[in-house]
PDB file of C-alpha atoms in Angstrom:
ATOM      1  CA  MET U  12       2.037 -25.422  10.379  1.00  0.00           C
ATOM      2  CA  ASP U  13      -1.642 -25.537  11.321  1.00  0.00           C
ATOM      3  CA  TYR U  14      -3.067 -23.267   8.624  1.00  0.00           C
ATOM      4  CA  GLU U  15      -6.640 -23.787   9.765  1.00  0.00           C
ATOM      5  CA  ALA U  16      -5.752 -22.486  13.235  1.00  0.00           C
ATOM      6  CA  ALA U  17      -3.883 -19.543  11.680  1.00  0.00           C
ATOM      7  CA  ARG U  18      -6.936 -18.752   9.548  1.00  0.00           C
ATOM      8  CA  GLN U  19      -9.211 -18.797  12.595  1.00  0.00           C
ATOM      9  CA  ALA U  20      -6.784 -16.545  14.480  1.00  0.00           C
ATOM     10  CA  MET U  21      -6.805 -14.091  11.567  1.00  0.00           C
ATOM     11  CA  ILE U  22     -10.599 -14.001  11.552  1.00  0.00           C
ATOM     12  CA  ASN U  23     -10.939 -13.608  15.318  1.00  0.00           C
ATOM     13  CA  SER U  24      -8.039 -11.216  16.006  1.00  0.00           C
ATOM     14  CA  GLN U  25      -7.785  -9.166  12.801  1.00  0.00           C
ATOM     15  CA  LEU U  26     -11.149  -9.198  11.040  1.00  0.00           C
ATOM     16  CA  ARG U  27     -13.942  -9.341  13.595  1.00  0.00           C
ATOM     17  CA  PRO U  28     -12.392  -6.590  15.807  1.00  0.00           C
ATOM     18  CA  ASN U  29     -12.286  -4.338  12.710  1.00  0.00           C
ATOM     19  CA  ARG U  30     -16.034  -4.401  12.101  1.00  0.00           C
ATOM     20  CA  LEU U  31     -16.207  -7.421   9.864  1.00  0.00           C
ATOM     21  CA  ILE U  32     -19.733  -8.598  10.623  1.00  0.00           C
ATOM     22  CA  ASP U  33     -20.919 -10.211   7.375  1.00  0.00           C
ATOM     23  CA  GLU U  34     -21.113 -13.893   8.315  1.00  0.00           C
ATOM     24  CA  ARG U  35     -21.385 -14.936   4.670  1.00  0.00           C
ATOM     25  CA  LEU U  36     -18.066 -13.210   3.977  1.00  0.00           C
ATOM     26  CA  ILE U  37     -16.448 -14.607   7.134  1.00  0.00           C
ATOM     27  CA  GLU U  38     -17.487 -18.102   6.053  1.00  0.00           C
ATOM     28  CA  ALA U  39     -15.970 -17.497   2.616  1.00  0.00           C
ATOM     29  CA  ILE U  40     -12.678 -16.329   4.123  1.00  0.00           C
ATOM     30  CA  ASP U  41     -12.674 -19.364   6.400  1.00  0.00           C
ATOM     31  CA  ARG U  42     -13.006 -21.680   3.376  1.00  0.00           C
ATOM     32  CA  VAL U  43     -10.271 -20.150   1.185  1.00  0.00           C
ATOM     33  CA  PRO U  44      -6.705 -21.311   2.018  1.00  0.00           C
ATOM     34  CA  ARG U  45      -4.765 -18.053   1.834  1.00  0.00           C
ATOM     35  CA  GLU U  46      -1.485 -19.973   2.032  1.00  0.00           C
ATOM     36  CA  ALA U  47      -2.185 -21.536  -1.377  1.00  0.00           C
ATOM     37  CA  PHE U  48      -1.918 -18.109  -3.029  1.00  0.00           C
ATOM     38  CA  VAL U  49       1.544 -17.108  -1.769  1.00  0.00           C
ATOM     39  CA  PRO U  50       5.010 -18.474  -2.625  1.00  0.00           C
ATOM     40  CA  LYS U  51       6.081 -21.456  -0.518  1.00  0.00           C
ATOM     41  CA  GLU U  52       8.606 -19.382   1.411  1.00  0.00           C
ATOM     42  CA  LEU U  53       5.825 -17.036   2.610  1.00  0.00           C
ATOM     43  CA  ARG U  54       3.263 -19.620   3.646  1.00  0.00           C
ATOM     44  CA  GLY U  55       4.331 -19.419   7.278  1.00  0.00           C
ATOM     45  CA  ILE U  56       3.291 -15.750   7.370  1.00  0.00           C
ATOM     46  CA  ALA U  57       0.297 -15.971   5.018  1.00  0.00           C
ATOM     47  CA  TYR U  58      -2.091 -14.868   7.775  1.00  0.00           C
ATOM     48  CA  VAL U  59      -0.208 -11.897   9.244  1.00  0.00           C
ATOM     49  CA  ASP U  60      -1.908  -8.498   9.291  1.00  0.00           C
ATOM     50  CA  GLU U  61       0.179  -6.840   6.589  1.00  0.00           C
ATOM     51  CA  ASP U  62       0.568  -6.681   2.819  1.00  0.00           C
ATOM     52  CA  LEU U  63       2.687  -9.588   1.568  1.00  0.00           C
ATOM     53  CA  PRO U  64       5.258  -8.974  -1.206  1.00  0.00           C
ATOM     54  CA  LEU U  65       4.734 -11.269  -4.202  1.00  0.00           C
ATOM     55  CA  GLY U  66       7.520  -9.862  -6.389  1.00  0.00           C
ATOM     56  CA  GLU U  67       7.570  -7.407  -9.302  1.00  0.00           C
ATOM     57  CA  GLY U  68       6.469  -4.625  -6.947  1.00  0.00           C
ATOM     58  CA  ARG U  69       3.154  -6.366  -6.272  1.00  0.00           C
ATOM     59  CA  TYR U  70       1.505  -7.348  -3.016  1.00  0.00           C
ATOM     60  CA  MET U  71      -1.244  -9.506  -1.603  1.00  0.00           C
ATOM     61  CA  MET U  72      -3.434  -7.064   0.289  1.00  0.00           C
ATOM     62  CA  GLU U  73      -3.614  -6.994   4.078  1.00  0.00           C
ATOM     63  CA  PRO U  74      -6.487  -9.326   5.084  1.00  0.00           C
ATOM     64  CA  MET U  75      -8.462  -6.697   6.991  1.00  0.00           C
ATOM     65  CA  VAL U  76      -8.398  -4.137   4.182  1.00  0.00           C
ATOM     66  CA  LEU U  77      -9.435  -6.652   1.532  1.00  0.00           C
ATOM     67  CA  ALA U  78     -12.167  -8.031   3.792  1.00  0.00           C
ATOM     68  CA  ARG U  79     -13.615  -4.580   4.456  1.00  0.00           C
ATOM     69  CA  MET U  80     -13.515  -3.846   0.710  1.00  0.00           C
ATOM     70  CA  LEU U  81     -15.554  -6.965   0.027  1.00  0.00           C
ATOM     71  CA  GLN U  82     -17.961  -6.295   2.886  1.00  0.00           C
ATOM     72  CA  ASP U  83     -18.609  -2.653   2.018  1.00  0.00           C
ATOM     73  CA  ALA U  84     -19.086  -3.552  -1.655  1.00  0.00           C
ATOM     74  CA  ARG U  85     -22.233  -5.471  -0.551  1.00  0.00           C
ATOM     75  CA  ILE U  86     -21.734  -8.255  -3.102  1.00  0.00           C
ATOM     76  CA  GLU U  87     -24.924 -10.144  -3.949  1.00  0.00           C
ATOM     77  CA  ALA U  88     -25.226 -13.719  -5.197  1.00  0.00           C
ATOM     78  CA  ASP U  89     -26.113 -12.657  -8.755  1.00  0.00           C
ATOM     79  CA  ASP U  90     -23.523  -9.854  -9.051  1.00  0.00           C
ATOM     80  CA  THR U  91     -20.763  -9.737 -11.641  1.00  0.00           C
ATOM     81  CA  VAL U  92     -17.522  -8.593 -10.009  1.00  0.00           C
ATOM     82  CA  LEU U  93     -14.344  -7.259 -11.639  1.00  0.00           C
ATOM     83  CA  MET U  94     -11.177  -7.698  -9.559  1.00  0.00           C
ATOM     84  CA  VAL U  95      -8.454  -5.361 -10.899  1.00  0.00           C
ATOM     85  CA  GLY U  96      -4.878  -6.432 -10.170  1.00  0.00           C
ATOM     86  CA  CYS U  97      -5.722  -9.899  -8.894  1.00  0.00           C
ATOM     87  CA  THR U  98      -2.065 -11.100  -8.654  1.00  0.00           C
ATOM     88  CA  THR U  99      -2.286 -14.762  -7.584  1.00  0.00           C
ATOM     89  CA  GLY U 100      -6.084 -14.761  -7.220  1.00  0.00           C
ATOM     90  CA  TYR U 101      -6.797 -14.799  -3.479  1.00  0.00           C
ATOM     91  CA  GLY U 102      -9.222 -11.869  -3.512  1.00  0.00           C
ATOM     92  CA  ALA U 103     -10.997 -13.341  -6.533  1.00  0.00           C
ATOM     93  CA  ALA U 104     -11.355 -16.666  -4.719  1.00  0.00           C
ATOM     94  CA  VAL U 105     -13.054 -15.029  -1.729  1.00  0.00           C
ATOM     95  CA  ALA U 106     -15.258 -12.862  -3.949  1.00  0.00           C
ATOM     96  CA  ALA U 107     -16.275 -15.962  -5.912  1.00  0.00           C
ATOM     97  CA  ALA U 108     -17.961 -17.367  -2.809  1.00  0.00           C
ATOM     98  CA  LEU U 109     -20.182 -14.261  -2.671  1.00  0.00           C
ATOM     99  CA  ALA U 110     -20.867 -13.387  -6.319  1.00  0.00           C
ATOM    100  CA  GLY U 111     -22.337 -15.061  -9.363  1.00  0.00           C
ATOM    101  CA  THR U 112     -19.380 -14.335 -11.639  1.00  0.00           C
ATOM    102  CA  VAL U 113     -15.913 -12.918 -10.973  1.00  0.00           C
ATOM    103  CA  ILE U 114     -13.575 -11.658 -13.671  1.00  0.00           C
ATOM    104  CA  ALA U 115     -10.021 -11.284 -12.384  1.00  0.00           C
ATOM    105  CA  LEU U 116      -7.887  -8.868 -14.404  1.00  0.00           C
ATOM    106  CA  GLU U 117      -4.096  -9.092 -14.240  1.00  0.00           C
ATOM    107  CA  GLN U 118      -1.365  -7.666 -16.482  1.00  0.00           C
ATOM    108  CA  ASP U 119       1.550  -9.866 -15.341  1.00  0.00           C
ATOM    109  CA  PRO U 120       1.551 -13.143 -17.347  1.00  0.00           C
ATOM    110  CA  GLU U 121       3.155 -15.140 -14.523  1.00  0.00           C
ATOM    111  CA  PHE U 122       0.511 -14.005 -12.039  1.00  0.00           C
ATOM    112  CA  VAL U 123      -2.177 -14.871 -14.605  1.00  0.00           C
ATOM    113  CA  ARG U 124      -0.748 -18.396 -14.855  1.00  0.00           C
ATOM    114  CA  ARG U 125      -0.458 -18.847 -11.090  1.00  0.00           C
ATOM    115  CA  ALA U 126      -3.945 -17.491 -10.394  1.00  0.00           C
ATOM    116  CA  THR U 127      -5.495 -19.686 -13.073  1.00  0.00           C
ATOM    117  CA  GLU U 128      -3.764 -22.827 -11.794  1.00  0.00           C
ATOM    118  CA  THR U 129      -4.492 -22.173  -8.117  1.00  0.00           C
ATOM    119  CA  LEU U 130      -8.168 -21.360  -8.655  1.00  0.00           C
ATOM    120  CA  ALA U 131      -8.602 -24.430 -10.850  1.00  0.00           C
ATOM    121  CA  GLY U 132      -6.822 -26.592  -8.282  1.00  0.00           C
ATOM    122  CA  LEU U 133      -9.285 -25.447  -5.620  1.00  0.00           C
ATOM    123  CA  GLY U 134     -12.251 -26.172  -7.879  1.00  0.00           C
ATOM    124  CA  ILE U 135     -13.371 -22.529  -8.047  1.00  0.00           C
ATOM    125  CA  ALA U 136     -15.254 -22.465 -11.341  1.00  0.00           C
ATOM    126  CA  ASN U 137     -16.950 -19.054 -11.401  1.00  0.00           C
ATOM    127  CA  VAL U 138     -13.741 -17.001 -11.805  1.00  0.00           C
ATOM    128  CA  ALA U 139     -12.219 -16.140 -15.175  1.00  0.00           C
ATOM    129  CA  VAL U 140      -8.646 -14.796 -15.055  1.00  0.00           C
ATOM    130  CA  VAL U 141      -7.972 -12.369 -17.907  1.00  0.00           C
ATOM    131  CA  GLU U 142      -4.657 -10.818 -18.954  1.00  0.00           C
ATOM    132  CA  GLY U 143      -4.806  -7.124 -19.797  1.00  0.00           C
ATOM    133  CA  GLU U 144      -3.899  -3.574 -18.828  1.00  0.00           C
ATOM    134  CA  LEU U 145      -5.297  -2.872 -15.371  1.00  0.00           C
ATOM    135  CA  ALA U 146      -6.313   0.746 -15.913  1.00  0.00           C
ATOM    136  CA  GLN U 147      -8.382  -0.200 -18.966  1.00  0.00           C
ATOM    137  CA  GLY U 148     -10.589  -2.730 -17.195  1.00  0.00           C
ATOM    138  CA  ILE U 149     -12.565  -5.009 -19.506  1.00  0.00           C
ATOM    139  CA  PRO U 150     -15.144  -2.786 -21.241  1.00  0.00           C
ATOM    140  CA  ASP U 151     -16.614  -5.529 -23.429  1.00  0.00           C
ATOM    141  CA  GLN U 152     -17.486  -7.623 -20.337  1.00  0.00           C
ATOM    142  CA  GLY U 153     -19.150  -4.777 -18.427  1.00  0.00           C
ATOM    143  CA  PRO U 154     -20.961  -3.128 -16.927  1.00  0.00           C
ATOM    144  CA  PHE U 155     -20.020  -4.595 -13.543  1.00  0.00           C
ATOM    145  CA  ASP U 156     -22.017  -4.536 -10.335  1.00  0.00           C
ATOM    146  CA  VAL U 157     -18.817  -4.351  -8.286  1.00  0.00           C
ATOM    147  CA  ILE U 158     -15.236  -3.378  -9.146  1.00  0.00           C
ATOM    148  CA  ILE U 159     -12.456  -4.026  -6.602  1.00  0.00           C
ATOM    149  CA  LEU U 160      -8.998  -2.507  -7.128  1.00  0.00           C
ATOM    150  CA  GLU U 161      -6.552  -4.708  -5.231  1.00  0.00           C
ATOM    151  CA  GLY U 162      -4.132  -1.925  -4.412  1.00  0.00           C
ATOM    152  CA  ALA U 163      -3.986   1.814  -3.876  1.00  0.00           C
ATOM    153  CA  VAL U 164      -4.371   4.399  -6.639  1.00  0.00           C
ATOM    154  CA  ALA U 165      -3.658   8.108  -6.931  1.00  0.00           C
ATOM    155  CA  GLU U 166      -6.918   8.450  -8.835  1.00  0.00           C
ATOM    156  CA  VAL U 167      -9.511   6.146 -10.339  1.00  0.00           C
ATOM    157  CA  PRO U 168      -9.419   6.188 -14.154  1.00  0.00           C
ATOM    158  CA  GLU U 169     -12.638   7.224 -15.869  1.00  0.00           C
ATOM    159  CA  THR U 170     -12.308   4.074 -17.962  1.00  0.00           C
ATOM    160  CA  LEU U 171     -13.016   2.003 -14.832  1.00  0.00           C
ATOM    161  CA  LEU U 172     -15.783   4.237 -13.481  1.00  0.00           C
ATOM    162  CA  ASP U 173     -17.467   4.034 -16.887  1.00  0.00           C
ATOM    163  CA  GLN U 174     -17.676   0.248 -16.455  1.00  0.00           C
ATOM    164  CA  LEU U 175     -19.800   0.497 -13.291  1.00  0.00           C
ATOM    165  CA  ALA U 176     -23.424  -0.528 -13.700  1.00  0.00           C
ATOM    166  CA  GLU U 177     -26.181   1.692 -12.342  1.00  0.00           C
ATOM    167  CA  GLY U 178     -26.169   1.053  -8.605  1.00  0.00           C
ATOM    168  CA  GLY U 179     -22.638  -0.361  -8.921  1.00  0.00           C
ATOM    169  CA  ARG U 180     -19.869   0.008  -6.327  1.00  0.00           C
ATOM    170  CA  LEU U 181     -16.133   0.475  -6.883  1.00  0.00           C
ATOM    171  CA  MET U 182     -13.777  -0.085  -3.952  1.00  0.00           C
ATOM    172  CA  THR U 183     -10.180   1.117  -3.762  1.00  0.00           C
ATOM    173  CA  VAL U 184      -7.625   2.721  -1.478  1.00  0.00           C
ATOM    174  CA  LEU U 185      -7.340   6.292  -2.741  1.00  0.00           C
ATOM    175  CA  ARG U 186      -4.052   8.040  -2.045  1.00  0.00           C
ATOM    176  CA  GLU U 187      -4.464  11.799  -1.821  1.00  0.00           C
ATOM    177  CA  GLY U 188      -1.695  13.841  -0.245  1.00  0.00           C
ATOM    178  CA  GLY U 189       0.230  10.679   0.554  1.00  0.00           C
ATOM    179  CA  ILE U 190      -2.500   9.290   2.821  1.00  0.00           C
ATOM    180  CA  GLY U 191      -4.381   6.187   1.714  1.00  0.00           C
ATOM    181  CA  LYS U 192      -8.095   5.995   2.440  1.00  0.00           C
ATOM    182  CA  LEU U 193     -10.367   3.072   1.709  1.00  0.00           C
ATOM    183  CA  THR U 194     -12.997   4.663  -0.518  1.00  0.00           C
ATOM    184  CA  ILE U 195     -16.236   3.514  -2.114  1.00  0.00           C
ATOM    185  CA  PHE U 196     -17.434   5.019  -5.389  1.00  0.00           C
ATOM    186  CA  THR U 197     -21.085   4.435  -6.291  1.00  0.00           C
ATOM    187  CA  ARG U 198     -23.050   5.067  -9.477  1.00  0.00           C
ATOM    188  CA  VAL U 199     -26.545   6.326  -8.756  1.00  0.00           C
ATOM    189  CA  GLY U 200     -27.266   8.609 -11.669  1.00  0.00           C
ATOM    190  CA  GLY U 201     -23.803  10.171 -11.320  1.00  0.00           C
ATOM    191  CA  ILE U 202     -20.748   9.036  -9.380  1.00  0.00           C
ATOM    192  CA  GLY U 203     -20.564   9.645  -5.638  1.00  0.00           C
ATOM    193  CA  ARG U 204     -17.843   8.660  -3.207  1.00  0.00           C
ATOM    194  CA  ARG U 205     -17.423   8.055   0.516  1.00  0.00           C
ATOM    195  CA  THR U 206     -14.327   7.513   2.648  1.00  0.00           C
ATOM    196  CA  ILE U 207     -14.360   4.564   5.060  1.00  0.00           C
ATOM    197  CA  PHE U 208     -10.988   4.527   6.897  1.00  0.00           C
ATOM    198  CA  ASP U 209      -7.238   5.093   6.464  1.00  0.00           C
ATOM    199  CA  ALA U 210      -5.186   2.296   4.895  1.00  0.00           C
ATOM    200  CA  ALA U 211      -1.468   2.101   4.082  1.00  0.00           C
ATOM    201  CA  THR U 212      -1.952  -0.127   1.030  1.00  0.00           C
ATOM    202  CA  PRO U 213       0.843  -0.179  -1.610  1.00  0.00           C
ATOM    203  CA  VAL U 214       0.078   1.521  -4.916  1.00  0.00           C
ATOM    204  CA  LEU U 215      -0.790  -0.587  -7.937  1.00  0.00           C
ATOM    205  CA  PRO U 216       1.813  -0.148 -10.716  1.00  0.00           C
ATOM    206  CA  GLY U 217       0.456   2.193 -13.357  1.00  0.00           C
ATOM    207  CA  PHE U 218      -1.825   4.007 -10.908  1.00  0.00           C
ATOM    208  CA  GLU U 219       0.806   6.321  -9.413  1.00  0.00           C
ATOM    209  CA  LYS U 220       0.300  10.086  -9.233  1.00  0.00           C
ATOM    210  CA  LYS U 221       1.070  11.626 -12.597  1.00  0.00           C
ATOM    211  CA  LYS U 222       3.973  14.063 -12.624  1.00  0.00           C
ATOM    212  CA  SER U 223       3.002  17.647 -13.325  1.00  0.00           C
ATOM    213  CA  PHE U 224       5.152  20.008 -15.363  1.00  0.00           C
ATOM    214  CA  VAL U 225       6.049  23.447 -14.117  1.00  0.00           C
ATOM    215  CA  PHE U 226       6.727  26.120 -16.762  1.00  0.00           C
TER     216      PHE U 226
END
């Protein structure tokens, strides 16, 4: 399969028509081989416009949604970025081309191993893959200029919002009432939020809506 042609088709038919205009980000996406981050049996569909199942209830995010997350986060060259739920490391690899430092947090040991090996194999040196509970973030490495949650959540834990630097941006797909909406949270004094567009992104394990008790 011609992966380079598939990557160009993804950029031209999925990303640019959906308001991806940051040429620095487009160049980064063009350089990162998405097929290297999926199991061999999925490489033929690595560039389709949908979330790809990676096993254990986890997914690689739809290219357009991830790309818009990274674009709207306005990542600068000296930013420190926390990627929460990095799975095999694709999002971290793209973010690494934009940021100074990327810390990729993952709770599944096998995904940690695969992400570490793939990133090292591609020579991406400014990403550190860390194993830990997703909802806790990495407080001792913060605050972060940008936090990206690579999946949908019913709500954003305060523990993660507390790790945003002043002026920092947190991107996630927020599911309220069953509808997912790509949402940016910003810290400017307090925390503000803005909805960008609807997205049917799968929920990250551990971030589901908490059951309420009726007495």
